CSV table of C-alpha atoms and ligand atoms in Angstrom, one decimal:
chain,number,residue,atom,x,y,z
N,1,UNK,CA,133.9,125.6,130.6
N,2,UNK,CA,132.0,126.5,127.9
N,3,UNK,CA,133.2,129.4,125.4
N,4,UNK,CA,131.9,133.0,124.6
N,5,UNK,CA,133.9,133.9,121.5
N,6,UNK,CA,133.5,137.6,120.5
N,7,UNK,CA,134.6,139.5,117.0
N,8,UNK,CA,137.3,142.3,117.6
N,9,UNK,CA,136.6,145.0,115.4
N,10,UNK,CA,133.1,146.5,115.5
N,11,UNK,CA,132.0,144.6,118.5
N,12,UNK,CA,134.2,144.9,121.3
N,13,UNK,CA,136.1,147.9,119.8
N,14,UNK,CA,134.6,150.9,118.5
N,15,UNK,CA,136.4,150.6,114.9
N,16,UNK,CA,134.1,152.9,112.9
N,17,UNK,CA,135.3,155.8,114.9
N,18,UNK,CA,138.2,154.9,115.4
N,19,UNK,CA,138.7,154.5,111.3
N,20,UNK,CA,137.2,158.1,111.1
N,21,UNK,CA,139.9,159.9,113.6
N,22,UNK,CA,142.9,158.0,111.5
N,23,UNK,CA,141.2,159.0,108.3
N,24,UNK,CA,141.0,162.8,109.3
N,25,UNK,CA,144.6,162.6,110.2
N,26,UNK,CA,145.5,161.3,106.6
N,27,UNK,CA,143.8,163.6,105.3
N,28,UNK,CA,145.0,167.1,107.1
N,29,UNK,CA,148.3,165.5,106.6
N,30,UNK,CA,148.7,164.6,103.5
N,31,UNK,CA,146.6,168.0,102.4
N,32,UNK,CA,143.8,166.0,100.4
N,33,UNK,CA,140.7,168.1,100.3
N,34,UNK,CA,138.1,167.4,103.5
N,35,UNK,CA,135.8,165.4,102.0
N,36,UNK,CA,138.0,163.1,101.5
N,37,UNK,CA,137.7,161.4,105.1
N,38,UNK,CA,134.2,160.4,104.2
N,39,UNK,CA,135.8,157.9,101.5
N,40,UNK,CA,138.9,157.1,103.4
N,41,UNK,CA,137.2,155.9,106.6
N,42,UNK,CA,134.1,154.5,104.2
N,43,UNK,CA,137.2,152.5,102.5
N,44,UNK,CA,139.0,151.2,106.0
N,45,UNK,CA,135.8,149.6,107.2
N,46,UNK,CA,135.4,147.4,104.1
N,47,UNK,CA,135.4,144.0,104.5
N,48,UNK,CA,138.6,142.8,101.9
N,49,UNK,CA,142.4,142.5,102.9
N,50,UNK,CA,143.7,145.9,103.9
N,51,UNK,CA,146.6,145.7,101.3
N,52,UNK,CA,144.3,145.6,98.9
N,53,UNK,CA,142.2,148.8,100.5
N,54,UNK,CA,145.8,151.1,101.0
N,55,UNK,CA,146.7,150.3,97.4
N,56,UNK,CA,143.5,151.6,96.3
N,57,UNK,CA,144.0,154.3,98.3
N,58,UNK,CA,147.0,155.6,97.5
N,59,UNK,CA,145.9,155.4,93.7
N,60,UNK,CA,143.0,156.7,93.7
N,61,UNK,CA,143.8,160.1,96.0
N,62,UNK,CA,147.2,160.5,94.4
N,63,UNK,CA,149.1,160.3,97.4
N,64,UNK,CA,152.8,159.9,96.9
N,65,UNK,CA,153.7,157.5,99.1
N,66,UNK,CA,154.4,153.6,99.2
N,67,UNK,CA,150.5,151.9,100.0
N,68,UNK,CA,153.0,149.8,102.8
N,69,UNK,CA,153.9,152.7,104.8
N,70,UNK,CA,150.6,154.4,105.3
N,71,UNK,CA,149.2,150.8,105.8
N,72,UNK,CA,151.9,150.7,108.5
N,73,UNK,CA,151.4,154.1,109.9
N,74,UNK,CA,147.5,152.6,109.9
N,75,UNK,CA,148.1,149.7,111.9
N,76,UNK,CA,150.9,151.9,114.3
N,77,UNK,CA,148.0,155.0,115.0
N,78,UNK,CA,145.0,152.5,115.5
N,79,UNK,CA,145.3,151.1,119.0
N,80,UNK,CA,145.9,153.9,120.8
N,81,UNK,CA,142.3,155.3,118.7
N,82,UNK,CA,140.0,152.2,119.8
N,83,UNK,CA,138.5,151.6,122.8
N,84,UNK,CA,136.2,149.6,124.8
N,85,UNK,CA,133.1,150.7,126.6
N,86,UNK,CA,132.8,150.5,130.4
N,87,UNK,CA,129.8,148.9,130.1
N,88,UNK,CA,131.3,145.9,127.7
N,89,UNK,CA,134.4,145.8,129.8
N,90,UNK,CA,132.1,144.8,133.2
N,91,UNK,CA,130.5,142.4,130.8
N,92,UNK,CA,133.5,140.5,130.4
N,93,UNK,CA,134.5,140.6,134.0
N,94,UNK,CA,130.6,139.5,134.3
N,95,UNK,CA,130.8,136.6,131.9
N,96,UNK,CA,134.0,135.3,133.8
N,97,UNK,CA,132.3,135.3,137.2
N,98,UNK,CA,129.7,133.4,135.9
N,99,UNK,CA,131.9,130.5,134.8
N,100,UNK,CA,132.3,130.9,130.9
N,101,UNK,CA,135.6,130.7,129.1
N,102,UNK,CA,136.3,134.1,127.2
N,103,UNK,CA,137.9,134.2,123.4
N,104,UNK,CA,138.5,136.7,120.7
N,105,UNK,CA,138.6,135.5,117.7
N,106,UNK,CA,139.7,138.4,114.6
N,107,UNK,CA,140.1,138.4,111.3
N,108,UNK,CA,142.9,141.1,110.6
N,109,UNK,CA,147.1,141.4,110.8
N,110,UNK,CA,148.6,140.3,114.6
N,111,UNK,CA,150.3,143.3,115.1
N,112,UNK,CA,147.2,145.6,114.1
N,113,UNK,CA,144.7,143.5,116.4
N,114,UNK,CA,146.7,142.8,119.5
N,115,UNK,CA,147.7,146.3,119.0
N,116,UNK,CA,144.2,146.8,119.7
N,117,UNK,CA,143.7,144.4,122.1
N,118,UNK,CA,146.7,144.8,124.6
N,119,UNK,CA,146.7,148.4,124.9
N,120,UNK,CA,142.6,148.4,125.6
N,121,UNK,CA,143.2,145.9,128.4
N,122,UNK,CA,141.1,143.7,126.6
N,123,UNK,CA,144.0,140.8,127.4
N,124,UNK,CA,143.4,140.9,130.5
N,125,UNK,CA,139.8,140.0,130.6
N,126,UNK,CA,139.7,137.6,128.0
N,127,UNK,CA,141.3,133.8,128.1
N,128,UNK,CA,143.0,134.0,125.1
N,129,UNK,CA,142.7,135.1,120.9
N,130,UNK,CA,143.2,133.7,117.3
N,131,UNK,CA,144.4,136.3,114.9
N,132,UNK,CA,143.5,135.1,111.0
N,133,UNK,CA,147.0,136.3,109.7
N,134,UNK,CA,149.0,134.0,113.2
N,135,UNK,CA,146.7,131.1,111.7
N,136,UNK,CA,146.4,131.5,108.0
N,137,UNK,CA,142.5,131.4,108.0
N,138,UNK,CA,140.2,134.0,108.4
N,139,UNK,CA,136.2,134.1,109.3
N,140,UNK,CA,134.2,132.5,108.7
N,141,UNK,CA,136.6,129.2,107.9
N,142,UNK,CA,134.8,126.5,110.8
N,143,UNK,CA,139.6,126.5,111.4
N,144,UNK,CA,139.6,129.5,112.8
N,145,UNK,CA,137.2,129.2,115.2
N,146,UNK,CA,138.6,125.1,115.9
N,147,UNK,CA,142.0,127.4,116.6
N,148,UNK,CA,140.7,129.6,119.1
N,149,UNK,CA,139.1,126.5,121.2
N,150,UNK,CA,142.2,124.2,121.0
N,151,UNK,CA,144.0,127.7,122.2
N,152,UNK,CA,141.8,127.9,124.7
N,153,UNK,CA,141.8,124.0,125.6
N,154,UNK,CA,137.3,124.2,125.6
N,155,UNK,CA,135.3,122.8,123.1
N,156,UNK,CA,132.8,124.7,120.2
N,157,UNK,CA,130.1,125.0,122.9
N,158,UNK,CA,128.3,128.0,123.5
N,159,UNK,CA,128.2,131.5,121.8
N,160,UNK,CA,129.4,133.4,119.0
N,161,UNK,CA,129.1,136.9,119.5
N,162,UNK,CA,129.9,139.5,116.5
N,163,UNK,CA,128.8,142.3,114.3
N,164,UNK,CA,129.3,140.6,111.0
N,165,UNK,CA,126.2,138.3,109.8
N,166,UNK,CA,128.9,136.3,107.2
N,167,UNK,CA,131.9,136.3,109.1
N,168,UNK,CA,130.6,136.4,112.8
N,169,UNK,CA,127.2,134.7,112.6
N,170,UNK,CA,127.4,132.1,109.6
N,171,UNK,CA,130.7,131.0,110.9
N,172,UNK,CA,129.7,131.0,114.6
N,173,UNK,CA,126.5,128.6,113.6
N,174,UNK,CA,128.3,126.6,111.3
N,175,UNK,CA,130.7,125.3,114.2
N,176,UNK,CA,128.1,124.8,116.4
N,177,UNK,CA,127.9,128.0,118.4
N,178,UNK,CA,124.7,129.9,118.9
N,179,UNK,CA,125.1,133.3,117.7
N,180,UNK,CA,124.4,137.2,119.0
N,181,UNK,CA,124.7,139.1,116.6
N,182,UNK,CA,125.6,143.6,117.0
N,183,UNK,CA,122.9,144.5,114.4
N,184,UNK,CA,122.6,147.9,112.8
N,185,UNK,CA,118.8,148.1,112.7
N,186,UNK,CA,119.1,145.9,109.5
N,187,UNK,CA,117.3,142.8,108.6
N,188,UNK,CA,119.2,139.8,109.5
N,189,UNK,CA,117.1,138.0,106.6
N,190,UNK,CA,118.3,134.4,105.5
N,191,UNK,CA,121.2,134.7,108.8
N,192,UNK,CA,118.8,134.0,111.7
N,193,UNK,CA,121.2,134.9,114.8
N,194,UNK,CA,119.8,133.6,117.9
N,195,UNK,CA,119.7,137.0,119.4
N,196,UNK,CA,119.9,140.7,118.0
N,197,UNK,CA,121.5,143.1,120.4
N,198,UNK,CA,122.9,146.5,120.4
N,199,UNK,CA,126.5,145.5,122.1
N,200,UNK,CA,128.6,142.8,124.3
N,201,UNK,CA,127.3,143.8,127.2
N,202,UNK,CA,123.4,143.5,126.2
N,203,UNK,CA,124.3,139.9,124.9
N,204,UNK,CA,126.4,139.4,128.0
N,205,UNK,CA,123.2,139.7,130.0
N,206,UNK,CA,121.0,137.8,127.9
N,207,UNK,CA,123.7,134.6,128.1
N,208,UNK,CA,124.4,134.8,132.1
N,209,UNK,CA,120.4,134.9,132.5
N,210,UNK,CA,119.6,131.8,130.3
N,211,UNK,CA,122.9,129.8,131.4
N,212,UNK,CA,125.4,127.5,129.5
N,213,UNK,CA,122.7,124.7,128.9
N,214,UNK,CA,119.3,126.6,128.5
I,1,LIG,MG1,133.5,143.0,113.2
């Protein structure tokens, strides 16, 4: 069968405002002034190892407290402040129907993103998922991606779909995948996705309608 593999965060999940809630509860309860949430949730949606963003954190606003514990209450909070649109969930069910294998493949901590993707339901309507941290190589390392297809016993046929033009994208093409890419409205310059879309279930459609050989 061949494979769709999707991103987690940012593309099936709504991250961003998922970050924001978490970062306006660290903020009300650690009493750090409002504004603050702007640069807390700016911070959690960065693209660099989330010690390294708690560490920061904690330094820069002060807060006395041990960056592994609020990373901790981070990754604890999360799941149950992501979810999955109904439209992206029938796309899914949609994509099974019409024959395609179904992978998520993550860059992030297991228990954060299966704390994401368990409690969302998302394990039930995909075949499987690679976590970076379970197999010590993130996106957009061509491993990761080999990972998730011997996981899923399919071969790197088919699509890549993802919000990320460097992780997502350039790693999807490099292992052979063609690539959807969640723009923002942004120029996808030098990156040439094979298709822009505005979500899963947009780039869903698109791949049902042209097939797994078109
Ligand atoms: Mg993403």
């Amino acid at each position: 069968m061949p494979l769709v593999a999707l991103d987690l965060d940012g593309t099936l999940v709504d991250q961003a405002s998922a970050a924001r809630r978490w970062s306006n509860d660290f903020v009300q309860a650690w009493g750090l002034p409002a504004g603050e949430v702007d640069t807390v949730a700016e911070a959690l949606t960065a693209r660099r190892p989330k010690g390294e963003v708690f560490g920061a954190l904690v330094e820069r606003l002060g807060v006395p407290a041990a960056a592994d514990e609020i990373w901790l209450d981070h990754r604890s909070k999360m799941p149950s402040f992501v979810a999955v649109s109904d439209d992206d969930r029938r796309a899914l069910i949609d994509l099974k129907e019409a024959g395609w294998t179904i992978g998520i493949v993550t860059n992030g901590m297991a228990d954060n993103q299966e704390g994401k993707i368990r409690p969302t339901g998302l394990d039930a309507l995909v075949d499987g998922w690679v976590v970076s941290d379970t197999v010590g190589v993130r996106k957009p390392h061509p491993a990761i991606f080999e990972s998730l297809a011997t996981r899923l016993g399919c071969t790197l046929e088919g699509w890549m779909i993802g919000d990320s033009l460097e992780l997502d994208v350039a790693g999807g093409a490099a292992v052979g995948l063609r690539t959807a890419w969640i723009g923002d409205g942004s120029d996808p310059a030098g990156f040439r996705p094979d298709l822009v879309v505005d979500s899963v279930a947009a780039a869903a459609s698109h791949i049902i309608d042209v097939g797994a050989h078109a």
